[in-house]
Coordinates of C-alpha atoms in Angstrom, one line a residue:
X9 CA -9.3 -122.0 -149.3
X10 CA -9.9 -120.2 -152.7
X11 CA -11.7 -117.3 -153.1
X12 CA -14.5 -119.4 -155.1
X13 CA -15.0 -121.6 -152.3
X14 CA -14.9 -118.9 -150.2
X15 CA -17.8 -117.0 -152.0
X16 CA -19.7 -119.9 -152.7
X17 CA -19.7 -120.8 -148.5
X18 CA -20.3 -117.1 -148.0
X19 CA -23.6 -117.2 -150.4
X20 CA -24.5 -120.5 -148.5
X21 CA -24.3 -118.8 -145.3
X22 CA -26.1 -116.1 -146.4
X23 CA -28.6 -117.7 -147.9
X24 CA -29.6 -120.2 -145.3
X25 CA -29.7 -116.6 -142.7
X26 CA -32.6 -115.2 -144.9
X27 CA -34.2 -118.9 -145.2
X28 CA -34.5 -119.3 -141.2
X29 CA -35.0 -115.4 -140.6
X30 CA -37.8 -114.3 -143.9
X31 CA -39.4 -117.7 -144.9
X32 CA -40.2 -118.7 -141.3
X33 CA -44.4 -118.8 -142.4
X34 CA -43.0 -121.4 -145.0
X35 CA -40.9 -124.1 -143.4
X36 CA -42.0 -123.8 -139.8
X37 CA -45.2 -125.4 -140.7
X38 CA -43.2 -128.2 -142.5
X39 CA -40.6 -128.5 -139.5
X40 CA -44.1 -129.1 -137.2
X41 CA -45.2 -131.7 -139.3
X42 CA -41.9 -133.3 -139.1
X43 CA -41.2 -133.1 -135.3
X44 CA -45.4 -132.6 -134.1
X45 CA -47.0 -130.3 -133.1
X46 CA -47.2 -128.6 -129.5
X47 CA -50.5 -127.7 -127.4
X48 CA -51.3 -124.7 -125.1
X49 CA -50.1 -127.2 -122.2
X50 CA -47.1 -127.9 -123.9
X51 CA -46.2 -124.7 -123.8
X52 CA -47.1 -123.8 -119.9
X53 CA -45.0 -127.3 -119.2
X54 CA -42.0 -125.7 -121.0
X55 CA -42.2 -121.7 -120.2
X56 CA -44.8 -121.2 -117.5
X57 CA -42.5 -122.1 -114.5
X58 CA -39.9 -119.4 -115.8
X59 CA -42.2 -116.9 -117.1
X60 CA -43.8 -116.5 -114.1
X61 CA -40.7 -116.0 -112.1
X62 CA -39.7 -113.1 -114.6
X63 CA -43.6 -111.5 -114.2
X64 CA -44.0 -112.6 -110.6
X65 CA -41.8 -109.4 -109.2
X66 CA -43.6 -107.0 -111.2
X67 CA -47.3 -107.7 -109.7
X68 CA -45.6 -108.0 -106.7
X69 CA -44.0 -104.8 -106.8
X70 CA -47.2 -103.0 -108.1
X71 CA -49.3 -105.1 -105.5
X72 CA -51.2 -106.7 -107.8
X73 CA -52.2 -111.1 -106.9
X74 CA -50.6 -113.2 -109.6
X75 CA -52.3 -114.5 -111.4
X76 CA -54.9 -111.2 -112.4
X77 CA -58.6 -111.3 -113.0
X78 CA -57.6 -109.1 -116.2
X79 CA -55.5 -108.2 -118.3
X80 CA -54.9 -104.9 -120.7
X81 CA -52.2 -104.8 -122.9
X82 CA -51.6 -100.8 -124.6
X83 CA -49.7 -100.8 -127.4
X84 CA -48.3 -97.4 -128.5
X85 CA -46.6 -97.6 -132.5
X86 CA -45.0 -94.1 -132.4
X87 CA -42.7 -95.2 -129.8
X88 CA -42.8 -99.1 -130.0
X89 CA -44.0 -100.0 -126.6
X90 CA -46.5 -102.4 -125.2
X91 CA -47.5 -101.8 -121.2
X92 CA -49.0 -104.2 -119.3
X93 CA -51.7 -103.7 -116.9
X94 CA -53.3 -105.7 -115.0
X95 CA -56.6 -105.8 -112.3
X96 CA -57.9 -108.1 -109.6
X97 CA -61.2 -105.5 -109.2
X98 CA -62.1 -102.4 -111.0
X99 CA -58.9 -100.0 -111.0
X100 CA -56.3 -101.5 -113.3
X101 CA -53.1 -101.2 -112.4
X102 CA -49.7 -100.5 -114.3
X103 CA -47.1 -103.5 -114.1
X104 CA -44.3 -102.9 -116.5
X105 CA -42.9 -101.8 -120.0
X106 CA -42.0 -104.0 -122.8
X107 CA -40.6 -102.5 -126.3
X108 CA -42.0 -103.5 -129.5
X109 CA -39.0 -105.0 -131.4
X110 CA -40.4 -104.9 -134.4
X111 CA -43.3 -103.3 -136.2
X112 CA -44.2 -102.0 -139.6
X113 CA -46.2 -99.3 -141.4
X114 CA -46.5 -96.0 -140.3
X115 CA -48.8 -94.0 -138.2
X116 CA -52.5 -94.4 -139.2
X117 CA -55.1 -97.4 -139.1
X118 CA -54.9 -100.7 -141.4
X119 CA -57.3 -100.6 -144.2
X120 CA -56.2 -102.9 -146.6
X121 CA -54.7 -106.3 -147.0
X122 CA -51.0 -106.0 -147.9
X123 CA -50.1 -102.5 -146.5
X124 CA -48.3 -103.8 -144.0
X125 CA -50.0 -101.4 -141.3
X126 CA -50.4 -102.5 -137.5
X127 CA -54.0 -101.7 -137.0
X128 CA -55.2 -99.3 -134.2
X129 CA -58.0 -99.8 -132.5
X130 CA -59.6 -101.4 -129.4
X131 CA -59.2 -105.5 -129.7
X132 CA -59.8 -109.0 -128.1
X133 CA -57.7 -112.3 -128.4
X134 CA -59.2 -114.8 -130.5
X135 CA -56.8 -117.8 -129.6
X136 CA -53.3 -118.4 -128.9
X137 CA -50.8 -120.1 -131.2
X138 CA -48.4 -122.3 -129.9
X139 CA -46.9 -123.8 -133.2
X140 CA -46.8 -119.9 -134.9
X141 CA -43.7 -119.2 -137.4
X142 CA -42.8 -117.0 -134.6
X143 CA -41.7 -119.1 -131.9
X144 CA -45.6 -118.5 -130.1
X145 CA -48.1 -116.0 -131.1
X146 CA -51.5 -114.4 -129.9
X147 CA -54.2 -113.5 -132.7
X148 CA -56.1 -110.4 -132.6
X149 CA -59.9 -110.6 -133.4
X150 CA -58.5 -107.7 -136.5
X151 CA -60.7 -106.7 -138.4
X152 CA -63.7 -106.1 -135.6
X153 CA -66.8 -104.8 -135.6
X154 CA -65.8 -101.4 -136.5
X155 CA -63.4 -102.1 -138.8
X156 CA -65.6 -104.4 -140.8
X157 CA -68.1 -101.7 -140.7
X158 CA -66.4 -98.9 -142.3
X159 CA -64.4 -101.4 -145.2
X160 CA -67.9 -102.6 -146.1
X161 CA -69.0 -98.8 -146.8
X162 CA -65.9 -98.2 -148.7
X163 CA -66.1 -101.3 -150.6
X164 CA -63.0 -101.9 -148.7
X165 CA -63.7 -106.2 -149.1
X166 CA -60.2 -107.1 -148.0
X167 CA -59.1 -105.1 -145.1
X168 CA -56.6 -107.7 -143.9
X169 CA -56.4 -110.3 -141.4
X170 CA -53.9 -112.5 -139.4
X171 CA -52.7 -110.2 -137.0
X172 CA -50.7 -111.4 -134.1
X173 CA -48.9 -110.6 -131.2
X174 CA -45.6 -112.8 -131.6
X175 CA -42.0 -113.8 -130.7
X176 CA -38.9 -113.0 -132.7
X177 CA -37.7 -109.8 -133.7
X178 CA -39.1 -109.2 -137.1
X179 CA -42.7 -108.0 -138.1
X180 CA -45.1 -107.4 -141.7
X181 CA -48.3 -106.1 -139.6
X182 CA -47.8 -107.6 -136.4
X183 CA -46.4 -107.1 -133.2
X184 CA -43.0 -108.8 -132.8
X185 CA -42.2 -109.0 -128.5
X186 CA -39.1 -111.1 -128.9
X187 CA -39.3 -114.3 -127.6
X188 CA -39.3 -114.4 -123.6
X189 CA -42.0 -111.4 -124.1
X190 CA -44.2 -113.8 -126.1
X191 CA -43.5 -116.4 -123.6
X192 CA -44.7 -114.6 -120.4
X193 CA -47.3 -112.9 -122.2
X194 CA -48.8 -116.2 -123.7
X195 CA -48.6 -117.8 -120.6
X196 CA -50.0 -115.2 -118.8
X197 CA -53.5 -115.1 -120.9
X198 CA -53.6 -118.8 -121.3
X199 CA -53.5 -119.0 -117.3
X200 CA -56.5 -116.3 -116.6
X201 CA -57.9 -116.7 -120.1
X202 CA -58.2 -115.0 -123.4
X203 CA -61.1 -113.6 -122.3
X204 CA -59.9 -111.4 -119.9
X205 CA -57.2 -110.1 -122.0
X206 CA -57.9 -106.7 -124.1
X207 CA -55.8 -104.6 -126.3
X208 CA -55.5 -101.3 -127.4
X209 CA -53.2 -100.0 -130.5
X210 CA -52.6 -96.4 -131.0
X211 CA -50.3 -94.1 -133.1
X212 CA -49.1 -92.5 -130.4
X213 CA -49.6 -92.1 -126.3
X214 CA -53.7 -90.3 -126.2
X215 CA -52.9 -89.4 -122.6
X216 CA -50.0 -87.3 -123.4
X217 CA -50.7 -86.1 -127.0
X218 CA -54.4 -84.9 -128.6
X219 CA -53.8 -87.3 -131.3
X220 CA -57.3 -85.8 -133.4
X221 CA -55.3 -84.2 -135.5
X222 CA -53.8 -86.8 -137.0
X223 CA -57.2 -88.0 -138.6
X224 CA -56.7 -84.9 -140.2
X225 CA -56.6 -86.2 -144.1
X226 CA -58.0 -89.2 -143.6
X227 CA -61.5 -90.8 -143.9
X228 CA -64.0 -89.3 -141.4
X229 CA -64.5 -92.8 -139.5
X230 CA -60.9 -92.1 -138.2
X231 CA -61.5 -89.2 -135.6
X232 CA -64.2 -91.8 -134.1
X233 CA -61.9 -94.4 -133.7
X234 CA -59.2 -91.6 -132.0
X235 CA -61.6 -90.5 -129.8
X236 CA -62.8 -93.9 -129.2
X237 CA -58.8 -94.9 -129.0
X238 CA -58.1 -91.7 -126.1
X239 CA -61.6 -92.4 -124.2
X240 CA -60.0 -96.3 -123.7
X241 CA -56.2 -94.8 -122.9
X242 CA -57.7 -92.5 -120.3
X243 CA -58.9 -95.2 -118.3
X244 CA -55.0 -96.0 -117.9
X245 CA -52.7 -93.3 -115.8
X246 CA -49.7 -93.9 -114.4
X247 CA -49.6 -92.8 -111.0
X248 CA -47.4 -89.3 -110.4

């Protein structure tokens, strides 16, 4: 083969990589119009009986009934990883580890549409997505209360939206689990609920780090949603 067909089939490789991996948000959509749609039952048909035999041994070794009453899910950016907990009564109780594959920003609140922060605060699910770009996907109810307060007194009328918890590996504001993450996860909250499902998003672990200070430099409303953020965290402790 000459080395112009063999550049030319290298650039057509290449280029159909960054098509499926970066413009998933455009042809997915198109592919689901194509092939159909799926529903929330789809979904349990296809993954539930395998996702709950991967989560199944966790609750069982923390002693927790599957399925749970509730549901928290702490998500810590500084060190990418999302713990489950979970609670048949009052005292929530830890179940596993999962990493964070993918994430972007930095440390610090989102405040604006386009900056590409993971927000940080206290959240609820607003509905789960089974036909997402990213295999399946859980939406945050980003910006809440809070947040819309303090963008309206800044004149802050964008603060961003559309933020998901999600499959694949690859993330502009969101929380990317992978996909058998997403899976168990999606089927775990459509099984008790989105109602029963919270989740918590801070720079960095409240219950082993004062993390006040780093609202230092930043807009006043931000050591209220730290201590807001390590009030919530301490509910949480891992057993010694």
């Amino acid at each position: 083969m000459s080395i112009f067909k063999l550049t030319v089939l290298a650039v057509v490789v290449v280029s159909t990589i960054c098509v499926y991996l970066f413009m998933r948000p455009y042809w997915v959509p198109l592919y689901h119009k194509v092939a159909g749609k799926q529903s929330v039952s789809d979904v349990i048909r296809e993954y539930g009986e395998t996702s709950e035999a991967r989560l199944r041994p966790f609750f069982q070794q923390a002693g927790v009934q599957y399925p749970p009453k509730s549901v928290t899910l702490l998500a810590i950016k500084g060190t990418d990883q999302l713990e489950l907990w979970a609670s048949n009564d009052d005292n929530p109780v830890f179940i596993r580890t999962y990493p964070v594959l993918a994430a972007s920003g930095v440390l610090g609140p989102k405040l604006q549409e386009g900056d590409e922060q993971v927000p940080e605060g206290i959240y609820s699910l607003e509905y789960l997505n089974p036909n997402s770009a990213f295999h399946l996907s859980m939406k945050l109810n980003y910006p809440n209360d809070f947040d819309l307060i303090h963008a309206h007194a800044e004149g802050r009328e964008a603060p961003g939206t559309n933020i998901f918890i999600h499959g694949k590996a690859m993330s502009v504001g969101c929380l990317a689990m992978g996909d058998e993450v997403i899976e168990e996860l999606f089927v775990l909250t459509a099984t008790i609920g989105k109602e029963s499902v919270k989740v918590a998003i801070a720079p960095i672990d409240p219950r082993k780090h004062n993390i006040l200070p780093l609202a230092h430099g930043k807009p006043k409303w931000v050591s209220e949603l730290y201590t807001n953020i390590t009030d919530y965290f301490s509910r949480y402790q891992h057993s010694s």
